[in-house]
XYZ file of N, CA, C and O in Angstrom:
452
model
N -48.376 52.435 -74.212
C -48.599 52.089 -72.821
C -47.797 50.856 -72.461
O -47.387 50.105 -73.322
N -47.679 50.641 -71.164
C -46.892 49.504 -70.711
C -47.661 48.198 -70.845
O -48.869 48.188 -70.980
N -46.926 47.119 -70.786
C -47.558 45.806 -70.852
C -48.439 45.587 -69.642
O -48.171 46.065 -68.553
N -49.485 44.814 -69.860
C -50.476 44.537 -68.838
C -50.441 43.067 -68.478
O -50.284 42.223 -69.351
N -50.596 42.784 -67.215
C -50.836 41.428 -66.763
C -52.010 41.509 -65.806
O -51.908 42.133 -64.750
N -53.120 40.917 -66.205
C -54.340 40.985 -65.415
C -54.959 39.595 -65.378
O -55.106 38.949 -66.416
N -55.300 39.141 -64.196
C -56.012 37.880 -64.015
C -57.398 38.206 -63.508
O -57.557 38.994 -62.570
N -58.401 37.598 -64.123
C -59.795 37.830 -63.763
C -60.387 36.498 -63.337
O -60.358 35.525 -64.100
N -60.907 36.433 -62.122
C -61.549 35.236 -61.604
C -63.033 35.542 -61.447
O -63.393 36.562 -60.851
N -63.875 34.664 -61.970
C -65.319 34.894 -61.959
C -66.025 33.728 -61.298
O -65.725 32.567 -61.595
N -66.966 34.027 -60.435
C -67.796 32.985 -59.835
C -69.237 33.474 -59.809
O -69.510 34.662 -59.755
N -70.153 32.537 -59.841
C -71.568 32.871 -59.946
C -71.939 32.988 -61.409
O -71.089 33.057 -62.288
N -73.227 32.998 -61.687
C -73.673 33.060 -63.078
C -73.274 31.811 -63.832
O -72.863 30.809 -63.258
N -73.399 31.876 -65.153
C -73.015 30.731 -65.976
C -71.872 31.125 -66.903
O -71.365 32.242 -66.835
N -71.475 30.218 -67.769
C -70.335 30.478 -68.641
C -70.614 31.655 -69.578
O -69.713 32.423 -69.913
N -71.869 31.841 -69.984
C -72.199 32.976 -70.854
C -72.029 34.303 -70.118
O -71.606 35.295 -70.716
N -72.362 34.328 -68.827
C -72.135 35.533 -68.032
C -70.642 35.840 -67.942
O -70.211 36.981 -68.111
N -69.845 34.810 -67.696
C -68.392 34.993 -67.614
C -67.844 35.501 -68.942
O -67.003 36.407 -68.977
N -68.322 34.947 -70.031
C -67.857 35.389 -71.349
C -68.262 36.831 -71.620
O -67.503 37.583 -72.241
N -69.445 37.245 -71.174
C -69.884 38.638 -71.356
C -68.959 39.594 -70.615
O -68.584 40.653 -71.140
N -68.561 39.231 -69.407
C -67.644 40.070 -68.624
C -66.304 40.172 -69.338
O -65.730 41.257 -69.471
N -65.806 39.058 -69.842
C -64.508 39.057 -70.533
C -64.585 39.888 -71.809
O -63.668 40.658 -72.111
N -65.682 39.787 -72.558
C -65.831 40.600 -73.779
C -65.739 42.087 -73.467
O -65.116 42.850 -74.199
N -66.350 42.503 -72.369
C -66.284 43.910 -71.976
C -64.843 44.310 -71.673
O -64.380 45.365 -72.104
N -64.128 43.467 -70.951
C -62.736 43.784 -70.623
C -61.835 43.779 -71.858
O -60.844 44.504 -71.909
N -62.171 42.974 -72.864
C -61.373 42.952 -74.089
C -61.403 44.307 -74.799
O -60.466 44.653 -75.502
N -62.466 45.086 -74.595
C -62.506 46.419 -75.166
C -61.438 47.333 -74.599
O -60.985 48.272 -75.242
N -60.995 47.062 -73.386
C -59.968 47.854 -72.719
C -58.593 47.219 -72.824
O -57.592 47.916 -72.988
N -58.518 45.893 -72.741
C -57.229 45.204 -72.633
C -56.840 44.379 -73.847
O -55.799 43.739 -73.849
N -57.656 44.356 -74.873
C -57.365 43.511 -76.031
C -57.832 42.085 -75.770
O -58.399 41.775 -74.728
N -57.578 41.227 -76.707
C -58.058 39.847 -76.620
C -57.458 39.114 -75.427
O -56.264 39.222 -75.149
N -58.299 38.367 -74.735
C -57.851 37.592 -73.577
C -56.966 36.439 -74.037
O -57.212 35.827 -75.068
N -55.931 36.166 -73.251
C -55.057 35.023 -73.521
C -55.742 33.729 -73.143
O -55.526 32.691 -73.753
N -56.527 33.790 -72.097
C -57.271 32.628 -71.614
C -58.684 33.103 -71.358
O -58.894 34.140 -70.735
N -59.669 32.340 -71.836
C -61.081 32.698 -71.678
C -61.812 31.614 -70.912
O -61.449 30.444 -70.977
N -62.894 32.003 -70.240
C -63.718 30.995 -69.556
C -64.343 30.057 -70.579
O -64.891 30.497 -71.574
N -64.249 28.753 -70.340
C -64.806 27.816 -71.309
C -65.567 26.659 -70.670
O -66.445 26.097 -71.294
N -65.242 26.310 -69.476
C -65.841 25.138 -68.839
C -67.292 25.410 -68.456
O -67.584 26.294 -67.664
N -68.200 24.649 -69.031
C -69.628 24.827 -68.784
C -70.027 24.584 -67.325
O -70.872 25.277 -66.792
N -69.439 23.596 -66.681
C -69.880 23.189 -65.346
C -68.966 23.681 -64.232
O -69.143 23.286 -63.081
N -68.044 24.538 -64.540
C -67.131 25.055 -63.514
C -67.860 26.029 -62.596
O -68.811 26.687 -63.007
N -67.431 26.096 -61.361
C -68.006 27.071 -60.427
C -67.164 28.332 -60.362
O -67.656 29.385 -59.982
N -65.893 28.225 -60.742
C -64.992 29.377 -60.820
C -64.348 29.357 -62.203
O -63.886 28.321 -62.663
N -64.360 30.512 -62.861
C -63.783 30.619 -64.198
C -62.687 31.672 -64.183
O -62.757 32.629 -63.427
N -61.689 31.514 -65.047
C -60.540 32.423 -65.060
C -60.305 32.914 -66.479
O -60.442 32.160 -67.444
N -59.930 34.187 -66.581
C -59.473 34.770 -67.834
C -58.190 35.528 -67.537
O -58.023 36.056 -66.431
N -57.279 35.548 -68.489
C -56.039 36.300 -68.305
C -55.814 37.213 -69.497
O -56.203 36.897 -70.626
N -55.195 38.341 -69.207
C -54.840 39.315 -70.229
C -53.366 39.656 -70.058
O -52.927 39.962 -68.950
N -52.608 39.578 -71.131
C -51.238 40.078 -71.145
C -51.077 40.828 -72.449
O -51.698 40.485 -73.451
N -50.278 41.831 -72.438
C -50.095 42.615 -73.652
C -50.350 44.070 -73.371
O -50.397 44.509 -72.226
N -50.570 44.815 -74.408
C -50.706 46.252 -74.264
C -52.161 46.661 -74.094
O -53.030 46.219 -74.824
N -52.413 47.533 -73.117
C -53.753 48.046 -72.884
C -54.169 48.944 -74.028
O -53.359 49.618 -74.633
N -55.470 48.973 -74.283
C -56.030 49.895 -75.258
C -56.393 51.185 -74.546
O -56.568 51.223 -73.347
N -56.570 52.232 -75.305
C -56.863 53.541 -74.726
C -58.279 53.717 -74.243
O -58.546 54.497 -73.347
N -59.255 53.009 -74.808
C -60.650 53.214 -74.444
C -61.327 51.890 -74.167
O -60.846 50.835 -74.534
N -62.472 51.985 -73.560
C -63.273 50.796 -73.271
C -64.270 50.582 -74.396
O -65.468 50.747 -74.241
N -63.800 50.213 -75.560
C -64.646 50.097 -76.738
C -65.734 49.050 -76.576
O -66.808 49.181 -77.136
N -65.499 47.996 -75.808
C -66.473 46.924 -75.673
C -67.539 47.176 -74.635
O -68.429 46.370 -74.459
N -67.502 48.289 -73.944
C -68.402 48.530 -72.830
C -69.867 48.488 -73.226
O -70.702 48.043 -72.462
N -70.224 48.927 -74.414
C -71.621 48.972 -74.820
C -72.186 47.587 -75.114
O -73.388 47.425 -75.206
N -71.364 46.568 -75.274
C -71.801 45.234 -75.663
C -72.031 44.295 -74.490
O -72.107 43.092 -74.674
N -72.163 44.814 -73.282
C -72.226 43.967 -72.100
C -73.431 43.042 -72.109
O -73.302 41.846 -71.901
N -74.608 43.555 -72.317
C -75.811 42.744 -72.233
C -76.099 42.380 -70.789
O -75.261 42.538 -69.909
N -77.299 41.881 -70.522
C -77.664 41.548 -69.147
C -77.027 40.239 -68.681
O -76.790 39.338 -69.476
N -76.779 40.171 -67.398
C -76.290 38.931 -66.787
C -77.493 38.115 -66.329
O -78.535 38.675 -65.977
N -77.352 36.800 -66.279
C -78.456 35.941 -65.839
C -78.513 35.812 -64.318
O -79.545 35.446 -63.767
N -77.396 36.110 -63.653
C -77.300 35.974 -62.195
C -76.154 36.855 -61.713
O -75.320 37.282 -62.509
N -76.088 37.127 -60.404
C -74.948 37.890 -59.889
C -73.632 37.153 -60.157
O -73.567 35.930 -60.093
N -72.593 37.934 -60.477
C -71.270 37.381 -60.753
C -70.267 38.122 -59.880
O -70.212 39.353 -59.899
N -69.487 37.376 -59.123
C -68.400 37.961 -58.347
C -67.151 37.929 -59.206
O -66.765 36.881 -59.713
N -66.536 39.101 -59.386
C -65.355 39.234 -60.226
C -64.209 39.727 -59.360
O -64.334 40.732 -58.667
N -63.096 39.017 -59.406
C -61.874 39.455 -58.742
C -60.847 39.724 -59.830
O -60.578 38.852 -60.658
N -60.320 40.953 -59.846
C -59.277 41.310 -60.804
C -57.983 41.500 -60.037
O -57.962 42.104 -58.968
N -56.902 40.959 -60.582
C -55.601 41.028 -59.923
C -54.548 41.397 -60.951
O -54.499 40.823 -62.034
N -53.722 42.383 -60.604
C -52.656 42.801 -61.498
C -52.022 44.082 -61.001
O -52.102 44.398 -59.806
N -51.407 44.829 -61.908
C -50.812 46.098 -61.522
C -51.908 47.046 -61.056
O -53.065 46.918 -61.486
N -51.595 47.989 -60.188
C -52.624 48.923 -59.727
C -53.349 49.627 -60.881
O -54.573 49.774 -60.848
N -52.624 50.018 -61.922
C -53.255 50.694 -63.066
C -54.193 49.760 -63.817
O -55.306 50.139 -64.200
N -53.791 48.519 -64.051
C -54.643 47.552 -64.747
C -55.893 47.250 -63.928
O -56.997 47.169 -64.473
N -55.740 47.103 -62.629
C -56.888 46.825 -61.751
C -57.845 48.011 -61.753
O -59.067 47.847 -61.821
N -57.304 49.230 -61.714
C -58.152 50.424 -61.736
C -58.947 50.491 -63.036
O -60.149 50.709 -63.042
N -58.247 50.264 -64.163
C -58.925 50.324 -65.460
C -59.966 49.219 -65.617
O -61.040 49.446 -66.171
N -59.662 48.033 -65.128
C -60.639 46.941 -65.190
C -61.864 47.289 -64.360
O -63.002 47.102 -64.800
N -61.647 47.802 -63.150
C -62.764 48.196 -62.297
C -63.607 49.281 -62.938
O -64.844 49.220 -62.919
N -62.960 50.287 -63.518
C -63.687 51.370 -64.198
C -64.525 50.823 -65.349
O -65.682 51.207 -65.535
N -63.941 49.937 -66.134
C -64.653 49.353 -67.275
C -65.862 48.556 -66.809
O -66.959 48.692 -67.356
N -65.688 47.745 -65.780
C -66.789 46.906 -65.299
C -67.898 47.740 -64.666
O -69.083 47.455 -64.870
N -67.545 48.783 -63.920
C -68.590 49.603 -63.284
C -69.340 50.455 -64.298
O -70.489 50.821 -64.048
N -68.725 50.762 -65.428
C -69.444 51.473 -66.502
C -70.374 50.539 -67.260
O -71.370 50.975 -67.822
N -70.051 49.261 -67.297
C -70.774 48.309 -68.138
C -71.850 47.520 -67.412
O -72.758 46.996 -68.052
N -71.731 47.397 -66.110
C -72.659 46.584 -65.323
C -73.067 47.351 -64.066
O -72.374 48.278 -63.652
N -74.151 46.900 -63.455
C -74.476 47.373 -62.112
C -73.519 46.648 -61.187
O -73.508 45.413 -61.126
N -72.665 47.407 -60.507
C -71.578 46.786 -59.737
C -71.524 47.339 -58.327
O -71.800 48.515 -58.092
N -71.160 46.472 -57.401
C -70.921 46.862 -56.016
C -69.481 46.505 -55.673
O -69.049 45.372 -55.863
N -68.740 47.484 -55.175
C -67.341 47.271 -54.815
C -67.286 46.475 -53.519
O -67.853 46.872 -52.511
N -66.598 45.344 -53.560
C -66.493 44.464 -52.402
C -65.147 44.597 -51.697
O -64.895 43.891 -50.732
N -64.271 45.470 -52.211
C -63.016 45.710 -51.514
C -61.784 45.549 -52.385
O -61.822 44.953 -53.457
N -60.692 46.127 -51.891
C -59.412 46.113 -52.574
C -58.322 45.706 -51.599
O -58.354 46.099 -50.435
N -57.365 44.926 -52.092
C -56.196 44.550 -51.309
C -54.972 44.959 -52.120
O -54.858 44.606 -53.298
N -54.074 45.704 -51.493
C -52.884 46.173 -52.193
C -51.653 45.439 -51.691
O -51.504 45.198 -50.495
N -50.780 45.109 -52.623
C -49.489 44.517 -52.291
C -48.381 45.439 -52.752
O -48.637 46.581 -53.130
N -47.155 44.956 -52.740
C -46.022 45.769 -53.179
C -46.135 46.169 -54.648
O -45.953 47.318 -55.001
N -46.401 45.200 -55.510
C -46.409 45.437 -56.949
C -47.758 45.154 -57.585
O -47.983 45.514 -58.721
N -48.628 44.467 -56.869
C -49.926 44.078 -57.413
C -51.046 44.545 -56.509
O -50.847 44.859 -55.341
N -52.229 44.536 -57.098
C -53.422 44.903 -56.365
C -54.518 43.905 -56.738
O -54.491 43.320 -57.816
N -55.461 43.739 -55.843
C -56.597 42.866 -56.092
C -57.860 43.625 -55.722
O -57.899 44.296 -54.693
N -58.878 43.533 -56.581
C -60.151 44.206 -56.318
C -61.277 43.244 -56.623
O -61.228 42.522 -57.617
N -62.291 43.247 -55.769
C -63.425 42.364 -55.959
C -64.684 43.202 -56.172
O -64.939 44.159 -55.431
N -65.462 42.833 -57.191
C -66.723 43.497 -57.519
C -67.816 42.459 -57.598
O -67.588 41.331 -58.061
N -69.010 42.835 -57.196
C -70.196 42.002 -57.406
C -70.988 42.656 -58.520
O -71.456 43.792 -58.377
N -71.114 41.959 -59.645
C -71.891 42.456 -60.790
C -73.286 41.865 -60.677
O -73.453 40.661 -60.511
N -74.284 42.730 -60.793
C -75.669 42.287 -60.619
C -76.422 42.328 -61.935
O -76.153 43.181 -62.784
N -77.382 41.426 -62.099
C -78.165 41.394 -63.357
C -79.028 42.644 -63.507
O -79.339 43.318 -62.599
């Protein structure tokens, strides 16, 4: 598969919620290049670059969230689609909308506990 560039922005919940979301995405996209780490941040970011995996192996390890988390994924249309599919399989999610550009797409989801 082609190389992936995906940026994930998370707000709401705590750092453990953000890490749970990233772990789920790692099942599809491999290890994150950048992971959420700041305990007191209000917005956390994770990035993925590299080759996508064929399946969402990490989807079963989601666990419950402590609070609603707004997730914005940005990247190629295929990467955004796969990230959205992975997150909606792993969490209770509400689609908050998609914005398409020439080469990139952005999608926002609200993940609920």
